[in-house]
XYZ file of C-alpha atoms in Angstrom:
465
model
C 18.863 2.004 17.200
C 21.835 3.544 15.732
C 23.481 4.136 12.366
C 21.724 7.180 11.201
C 18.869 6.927 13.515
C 21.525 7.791 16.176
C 25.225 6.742 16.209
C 25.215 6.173 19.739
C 22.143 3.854 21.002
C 19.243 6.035 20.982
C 18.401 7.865 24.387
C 15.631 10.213 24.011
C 12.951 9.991 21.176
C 10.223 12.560 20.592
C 6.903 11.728 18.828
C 4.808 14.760 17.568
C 0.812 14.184 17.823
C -0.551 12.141 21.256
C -3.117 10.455 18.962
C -3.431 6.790 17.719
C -0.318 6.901 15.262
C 1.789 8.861 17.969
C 0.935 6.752 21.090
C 1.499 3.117 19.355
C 4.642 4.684 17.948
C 5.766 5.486 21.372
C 4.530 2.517 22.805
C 6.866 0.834 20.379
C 10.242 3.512 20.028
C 9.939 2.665 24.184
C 11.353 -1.085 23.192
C 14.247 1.049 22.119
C 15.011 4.763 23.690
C 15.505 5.108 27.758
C 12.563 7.555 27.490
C 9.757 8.834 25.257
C 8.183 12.274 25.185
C 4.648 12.168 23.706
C 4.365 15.964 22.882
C 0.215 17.025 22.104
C -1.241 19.710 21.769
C -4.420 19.469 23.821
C -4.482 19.287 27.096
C -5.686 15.672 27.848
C -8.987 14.933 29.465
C -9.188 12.951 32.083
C -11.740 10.470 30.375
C -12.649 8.942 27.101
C -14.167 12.066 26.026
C -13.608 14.032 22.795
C -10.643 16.321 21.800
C -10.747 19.448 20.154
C -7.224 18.095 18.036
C -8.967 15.317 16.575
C -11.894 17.414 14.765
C -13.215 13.522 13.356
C -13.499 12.084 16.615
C -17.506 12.930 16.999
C -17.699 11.031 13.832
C -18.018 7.317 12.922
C -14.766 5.453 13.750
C -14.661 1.803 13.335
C -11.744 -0.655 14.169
C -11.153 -3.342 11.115
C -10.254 -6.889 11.362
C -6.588 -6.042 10.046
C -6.071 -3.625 12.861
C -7.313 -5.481 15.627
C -4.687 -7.941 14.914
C -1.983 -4.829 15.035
C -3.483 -3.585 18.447
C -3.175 -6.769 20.727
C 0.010 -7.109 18.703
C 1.315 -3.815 20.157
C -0.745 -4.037 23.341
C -1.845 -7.831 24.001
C -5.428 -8.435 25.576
C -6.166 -4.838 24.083
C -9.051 -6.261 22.338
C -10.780 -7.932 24.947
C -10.531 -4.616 27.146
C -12.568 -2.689 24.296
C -15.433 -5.324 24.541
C -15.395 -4.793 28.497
C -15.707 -1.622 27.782
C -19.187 -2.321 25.566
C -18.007 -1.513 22.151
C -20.391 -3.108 19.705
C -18.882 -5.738 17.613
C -20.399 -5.823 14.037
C -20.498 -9.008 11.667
C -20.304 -8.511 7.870
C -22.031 -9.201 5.880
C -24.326 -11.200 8.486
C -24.991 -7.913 11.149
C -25.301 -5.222 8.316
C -27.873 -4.389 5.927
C -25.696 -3.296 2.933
C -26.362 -1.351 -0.204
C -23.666 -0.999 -2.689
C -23.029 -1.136 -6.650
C -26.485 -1.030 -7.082
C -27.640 -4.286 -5.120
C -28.482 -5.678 -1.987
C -26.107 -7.910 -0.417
C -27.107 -11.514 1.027
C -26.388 -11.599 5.084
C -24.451 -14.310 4.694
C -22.573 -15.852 7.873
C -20.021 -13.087 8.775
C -16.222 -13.200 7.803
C -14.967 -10.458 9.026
C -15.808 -8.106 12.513
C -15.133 -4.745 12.879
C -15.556 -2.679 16.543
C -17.717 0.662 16.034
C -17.264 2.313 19.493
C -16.566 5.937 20.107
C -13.623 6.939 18.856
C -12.568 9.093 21.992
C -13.069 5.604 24.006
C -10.372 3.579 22.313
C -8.211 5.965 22.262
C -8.492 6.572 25.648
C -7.543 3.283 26.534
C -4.172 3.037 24.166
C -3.650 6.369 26.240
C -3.867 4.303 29.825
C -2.232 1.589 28.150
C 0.779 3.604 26.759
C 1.028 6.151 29.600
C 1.203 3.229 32.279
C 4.933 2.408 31.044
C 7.536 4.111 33.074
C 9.871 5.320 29.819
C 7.055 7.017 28.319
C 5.867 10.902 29.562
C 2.973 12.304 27.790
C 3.417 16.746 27.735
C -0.071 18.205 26.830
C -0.642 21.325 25.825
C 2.222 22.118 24.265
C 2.824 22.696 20.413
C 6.045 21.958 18.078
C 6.712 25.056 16.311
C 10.204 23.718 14.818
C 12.858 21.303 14.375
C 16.293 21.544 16.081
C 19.414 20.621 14.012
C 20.209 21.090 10.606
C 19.617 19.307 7.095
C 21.797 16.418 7.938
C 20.555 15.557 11.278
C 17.560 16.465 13.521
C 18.570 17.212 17.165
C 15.142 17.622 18.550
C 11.780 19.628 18.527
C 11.239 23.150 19.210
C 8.052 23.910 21.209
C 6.277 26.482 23.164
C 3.181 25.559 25.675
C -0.506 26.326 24.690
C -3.321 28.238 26.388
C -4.551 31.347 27.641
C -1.713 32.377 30.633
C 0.448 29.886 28.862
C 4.534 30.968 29.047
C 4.741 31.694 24.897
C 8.630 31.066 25.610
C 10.038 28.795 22.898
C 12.455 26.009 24.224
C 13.876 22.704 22.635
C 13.569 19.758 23.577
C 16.745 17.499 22.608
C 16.512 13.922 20.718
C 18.402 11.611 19.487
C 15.333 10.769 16.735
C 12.149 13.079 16.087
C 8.664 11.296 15.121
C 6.021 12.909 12.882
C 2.547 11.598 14.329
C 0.953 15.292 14.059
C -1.842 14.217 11.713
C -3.150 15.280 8.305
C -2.681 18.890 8.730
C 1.281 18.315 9.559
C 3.581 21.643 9.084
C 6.694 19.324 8.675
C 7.193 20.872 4.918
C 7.712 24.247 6.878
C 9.859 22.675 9.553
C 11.752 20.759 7.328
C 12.735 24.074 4.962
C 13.491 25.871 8.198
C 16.624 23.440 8.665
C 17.727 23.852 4.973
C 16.059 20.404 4.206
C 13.434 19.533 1.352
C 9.319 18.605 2.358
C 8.436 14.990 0.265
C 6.623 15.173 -2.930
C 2.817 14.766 -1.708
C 0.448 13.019 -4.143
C -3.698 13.672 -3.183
C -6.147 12.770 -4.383
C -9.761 14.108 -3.351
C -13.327 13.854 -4.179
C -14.462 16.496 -2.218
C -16.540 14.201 0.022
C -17.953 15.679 2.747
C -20.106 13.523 5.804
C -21.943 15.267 8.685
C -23.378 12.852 11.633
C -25.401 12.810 14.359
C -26.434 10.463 17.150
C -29.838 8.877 17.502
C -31.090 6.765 19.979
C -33.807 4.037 18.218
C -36.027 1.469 19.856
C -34.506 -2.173 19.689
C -36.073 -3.998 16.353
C -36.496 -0.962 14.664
C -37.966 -1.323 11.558
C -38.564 -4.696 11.997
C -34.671 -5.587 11.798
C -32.765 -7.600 13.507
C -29.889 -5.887 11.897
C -26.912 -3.911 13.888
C -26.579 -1.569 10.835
C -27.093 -0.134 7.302
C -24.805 0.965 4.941
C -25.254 3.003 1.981
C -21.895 3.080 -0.290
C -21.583 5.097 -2.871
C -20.236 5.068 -6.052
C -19.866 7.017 -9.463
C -23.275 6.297 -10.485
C -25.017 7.079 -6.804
C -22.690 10.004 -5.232
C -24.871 9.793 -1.901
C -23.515 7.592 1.612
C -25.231 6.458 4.640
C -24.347 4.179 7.592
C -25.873 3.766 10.768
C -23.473 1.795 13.734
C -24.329 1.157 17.437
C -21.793 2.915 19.530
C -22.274 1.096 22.638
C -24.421 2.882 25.155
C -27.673 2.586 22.920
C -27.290 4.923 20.729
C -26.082 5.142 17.354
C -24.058 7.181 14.924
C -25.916 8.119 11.915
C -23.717 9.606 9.001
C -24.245 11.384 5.770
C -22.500 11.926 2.784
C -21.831 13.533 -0.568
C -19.485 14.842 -2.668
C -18.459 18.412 -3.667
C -21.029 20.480 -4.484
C -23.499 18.117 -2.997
C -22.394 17.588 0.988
C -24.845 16.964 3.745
C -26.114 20.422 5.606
C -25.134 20.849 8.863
C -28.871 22.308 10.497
C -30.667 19.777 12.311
C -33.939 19.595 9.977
C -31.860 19.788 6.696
C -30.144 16.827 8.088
C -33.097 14.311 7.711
C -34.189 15.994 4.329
C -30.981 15.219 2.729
C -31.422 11.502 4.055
C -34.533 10.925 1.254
C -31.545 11.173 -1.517
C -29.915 7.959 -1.445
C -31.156 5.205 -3.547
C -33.737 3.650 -0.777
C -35.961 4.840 1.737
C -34.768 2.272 4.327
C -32.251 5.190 6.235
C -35.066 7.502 6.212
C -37.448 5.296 7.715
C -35.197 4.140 9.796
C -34.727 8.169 10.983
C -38.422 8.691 11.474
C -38.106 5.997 14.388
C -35.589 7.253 16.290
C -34.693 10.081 18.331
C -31.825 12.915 17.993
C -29.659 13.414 21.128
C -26.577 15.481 19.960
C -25.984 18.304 17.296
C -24.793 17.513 13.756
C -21.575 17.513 12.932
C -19.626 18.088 10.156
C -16.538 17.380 8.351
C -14.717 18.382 5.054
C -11.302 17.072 5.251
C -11.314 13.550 3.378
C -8.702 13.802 0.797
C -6.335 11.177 0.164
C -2.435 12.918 0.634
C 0.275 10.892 0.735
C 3.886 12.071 1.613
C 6.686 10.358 -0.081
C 9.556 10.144 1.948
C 11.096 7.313 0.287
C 12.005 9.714 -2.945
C 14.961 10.934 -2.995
C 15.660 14.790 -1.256
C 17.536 16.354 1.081
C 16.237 15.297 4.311
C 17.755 14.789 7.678
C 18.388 11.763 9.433
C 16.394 11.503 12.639
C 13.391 12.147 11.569
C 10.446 9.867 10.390
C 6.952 10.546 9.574
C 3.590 8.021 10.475
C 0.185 7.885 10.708
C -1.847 10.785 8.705
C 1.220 12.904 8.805
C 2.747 10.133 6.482
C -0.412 8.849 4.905
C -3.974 10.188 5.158
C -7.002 8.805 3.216
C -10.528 9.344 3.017
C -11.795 8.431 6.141
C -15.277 7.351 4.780
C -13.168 3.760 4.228
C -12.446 3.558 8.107
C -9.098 2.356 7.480
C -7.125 5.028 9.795
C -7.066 3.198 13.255
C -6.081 -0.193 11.689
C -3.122 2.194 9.609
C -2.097 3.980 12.654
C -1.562 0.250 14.679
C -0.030 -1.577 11.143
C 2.389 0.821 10.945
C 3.587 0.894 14.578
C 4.271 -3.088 14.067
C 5.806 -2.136 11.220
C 8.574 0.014 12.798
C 8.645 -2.420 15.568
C 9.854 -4.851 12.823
C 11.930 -2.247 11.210
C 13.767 -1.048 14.466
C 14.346 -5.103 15.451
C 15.516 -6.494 12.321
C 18.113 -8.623 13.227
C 19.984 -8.720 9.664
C 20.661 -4.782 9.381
C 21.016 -2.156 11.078
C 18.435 0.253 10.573
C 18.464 3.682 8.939
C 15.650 6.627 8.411
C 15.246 5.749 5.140
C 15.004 1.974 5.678
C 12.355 2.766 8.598
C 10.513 5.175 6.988
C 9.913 3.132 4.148
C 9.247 0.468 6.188
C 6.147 2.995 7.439
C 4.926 3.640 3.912
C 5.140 0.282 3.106
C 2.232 -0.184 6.029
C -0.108 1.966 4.581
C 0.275 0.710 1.251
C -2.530 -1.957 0.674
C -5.385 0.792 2.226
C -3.928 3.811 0.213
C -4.339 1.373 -3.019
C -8.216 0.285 -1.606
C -9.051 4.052 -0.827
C -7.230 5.619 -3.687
C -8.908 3.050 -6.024
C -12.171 3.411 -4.963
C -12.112 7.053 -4.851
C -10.377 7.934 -8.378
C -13.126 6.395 -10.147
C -15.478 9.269 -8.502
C -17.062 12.398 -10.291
C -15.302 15.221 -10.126
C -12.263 13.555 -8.308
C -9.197 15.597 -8.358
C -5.466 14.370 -8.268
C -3.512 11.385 -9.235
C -3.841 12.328 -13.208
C -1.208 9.634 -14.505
C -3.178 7.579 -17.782
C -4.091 4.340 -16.803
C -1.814 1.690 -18.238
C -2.460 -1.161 -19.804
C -2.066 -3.283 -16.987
C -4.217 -0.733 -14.935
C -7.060 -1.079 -17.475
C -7.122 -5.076 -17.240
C -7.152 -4.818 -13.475
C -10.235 -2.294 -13.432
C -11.954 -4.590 -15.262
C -11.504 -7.169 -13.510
C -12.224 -5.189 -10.380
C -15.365 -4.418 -11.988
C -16.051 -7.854 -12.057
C -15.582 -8.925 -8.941
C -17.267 -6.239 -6.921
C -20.774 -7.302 -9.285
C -20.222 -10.489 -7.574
C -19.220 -9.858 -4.239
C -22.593 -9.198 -3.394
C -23.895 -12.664 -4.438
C -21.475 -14.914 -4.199
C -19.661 -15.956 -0.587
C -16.276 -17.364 -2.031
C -15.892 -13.441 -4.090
C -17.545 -11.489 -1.355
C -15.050 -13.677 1.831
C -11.898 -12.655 -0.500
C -12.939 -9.185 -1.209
C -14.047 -8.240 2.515
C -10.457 -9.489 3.312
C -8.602 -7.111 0.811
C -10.533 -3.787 2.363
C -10.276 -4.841 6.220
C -6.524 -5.224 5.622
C -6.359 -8.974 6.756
C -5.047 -10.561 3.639
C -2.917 -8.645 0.657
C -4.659 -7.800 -2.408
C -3.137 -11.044 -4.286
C -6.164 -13.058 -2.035
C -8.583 -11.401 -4.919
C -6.072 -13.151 -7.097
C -6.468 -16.592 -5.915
C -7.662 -19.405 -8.449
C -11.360 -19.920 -6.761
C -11.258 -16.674 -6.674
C -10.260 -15.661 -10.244
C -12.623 -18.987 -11.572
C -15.727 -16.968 -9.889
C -14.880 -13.447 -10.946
C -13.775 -14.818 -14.877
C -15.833 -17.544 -15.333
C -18.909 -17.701 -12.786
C -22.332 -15.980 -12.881
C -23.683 -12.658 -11.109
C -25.470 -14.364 -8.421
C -28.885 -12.808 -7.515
C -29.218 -10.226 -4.424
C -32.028 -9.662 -2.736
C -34.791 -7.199 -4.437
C -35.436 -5.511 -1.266
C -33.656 -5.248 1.823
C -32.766 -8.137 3.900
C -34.127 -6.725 7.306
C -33.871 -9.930 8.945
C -31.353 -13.069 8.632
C -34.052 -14.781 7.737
C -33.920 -13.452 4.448
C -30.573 -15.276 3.643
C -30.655 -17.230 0.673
């Protein structure tokens, strides 16, 4: 790397956050540096167990088509080491008993998988993975409190080491380029106005859904299914969410949603009451069969925020921002994992571009160029919400004609194969959003007929049309 990401070649990099984002990232700035320091605040356990700095990870976490692609990209047979490992792989629409838009969709043959493992269990295999490479050194417990250098470069990190009997003695740590990976709750805008530079423009937007889950073990076949889940989406007309995923050691994650003002309690028998809400019995029933093993859980934090670097400021060079810390979204979409591994193949393309040379700005909007496609899906989706706050430009013209049509096609994605293949493609982030463009496509959403869905749901593949 040099240019401004280092005028001599680049010797020491430093990546903020040991999570997803910050481990691919150094899995890939390794290609490039002599060494990589991983800097986390929690201490790391010594299995795939949860972390108190990922406050999601007892949630539902699945892995989408589009990012399984990124991961054995970034780390090849990583895929076939998370199905050793037992993590359920999911077929939609053929494995999943979906509710959404007001119909039941047809278990057609599946187009897309997605992985729905525990989210502490994948990561702790990127973490073997990453940590197994000789350039890299994970530090936990220790916490950036700073930047070193000034507005025109950054020199390094400042940092200080966590816990109780910890020395509190701040010390930098020198590099020749600085990565974000910190997460949602990033305190770059502070760091950055400590060094005389200016904190991106953030955009949100945020519904003020909230999800609490908890795990359940169920009997195989349970209510009569052959089914491996069951979704309930909502929408602006039915606030209220469901789904229910295998995690791999027969149990399941059971999660609940609603918006502001209406979110899921957090006490163990309010938990099943607020189940009877959505627009079916089916996740209630399927409740009454099975049996609670952990606490519930809660979480609060879904709002879309994204952090434009691209826009012109006063900003140093040496210093880049991925994963949440660039671009977070609602995580009820599951699109985070599959951002976090896009975007490290992004800078790997970025850094190794053999026609320029590359510079902050051309590699950091490389990384928002990434996350582009799911901030459009999740933004999208969750703008047309009650009581959604943010993003308050008037729709356009052009905006208006492609809502409608949007409108369209989602009415038919349930029904019809050649809508619902394109469509499933868009949101797992294996195709751009022109494939809901394409002529068959367009013919079907224009021209074609809302297909019939099943009246009830289809418990069993049987039930396919």
């Amino acid at each position: 790397m040099a240019d401004d990401l280092g005028h001599r070649a680049t010797r020491h990099a430093v990546v903020i956050g040991g999570s997803l984002a910050g481990l691919l990232a150094a899995r890939v700035l390794a290609e490039h540096a002599e060494k990589v320091t991983v800097v986390e605040r929690d201490r790391y356990p010594e299995g795939p167990d949860a972390r108190p700095g990922v406050p999601q990870g007892r949630h539902l976490h699945v892995l989408i088509a589009g990012g399984q692609e990124a991961f054995d990209e970034l780390l090849p047979g990583f895929m076939e080491e998370l199905r050793e490992l037992g993590a359920p792989k999911v077929g939609v629409p053929e494995d999943m008993v979906q509710w959404q838009n007001g119909r039941w969709m047809h278990r057609l043959p599946a187009t897309v998988h997605f992985y729905s493992g525990p989210r502490p269990q994948l990561e702790w295999l990127v973490r073997q993975r990453v940590s197994a490479d000789p350039r890299i050194e994970l530090v936990g417990g220790h916490e950036v409190v700073g930047l070193a250098g000034d507005s025109s470069r950054v020199r390094g990190v400042r940092l200080r080491e966590r816990g109780a009997g910890a020395e509190k003695e701040i010390r930098v740590l020198e590099a020749d380029l600085v990565v974000d990976a910190s997460g949602r709750s990033t305190k770059a805008a502070d760091w950055l106005a400590a060094i005389g530079a200016e904190a991106p423009h953030e955009e949100t937007i945020d519904t003020g859904l909230a999800y609490s889950t908890r795990v359940y073990r169920a009997p195989a076949g349970a209510l009569d299914s052959d089914a491996m889940g069951y979704f309930i989406v909502p929408n602006p007309e039915q606030e209220y969410g469901a789904v229910v995923l295998p995690v791999g050691d027969g149990t399941h994650l059971v999660t609940l949603s609603g918006l502001r003002g209406n979110e899921p309690p957090t006490e163990e028998g309010a938990f099943e009451e607020f189940a009877k809400r959505m627009p079916h019995p089916l996740i209630s029933e399927w409740l009454a069969g099975a049996e609670p093993v952990s606490p519930v859980y809660g979480f609060r934090k879904t709002a879309n925020i994204r952090r434009r670097y691209d826009r012109p400021g006063r900003r140093p060079a040496g210093f880049l921002a991925t994963g949440d810390a660039l671009c977070a979204f609602n995580p009820v979409y599951g699109q985070g994992m599959a951002v976090a591994a896009i975007s490290a193949v992004a800078l790997r393309r970025a850094l190794s571009d053999p026609k320029r040379t590359p510079t902050t700005r051309q590699v950091q909007r490389a990384l928002l160029d990434a996350s582009r496609q799911a901030w459009d899906v999740s933004t999208g989706a969750d703008k047309k919400m009650p009581g959604a706050v943010g993003g308050t430009d008037a729709p356009g013209v052009l905006d208006k004609a492609v809502g409608w049509y949007m409108s369209r096609l989602q009415e038919r994605a349930a029904g019809d194969p050649v809508v619902g293949a394109a469509f499933r493609k868009a949101i797992t982030l294996t195709a751009p959003m022109t494939v809901l463009f394409a002529p068959a496509v367009a013919r079907a959403v224009l021209f074609g007929p809302v297909h019939a869905t099943p009246a009830e749901p289809p418990l069993r593949r049987k039930d396919r049309p």
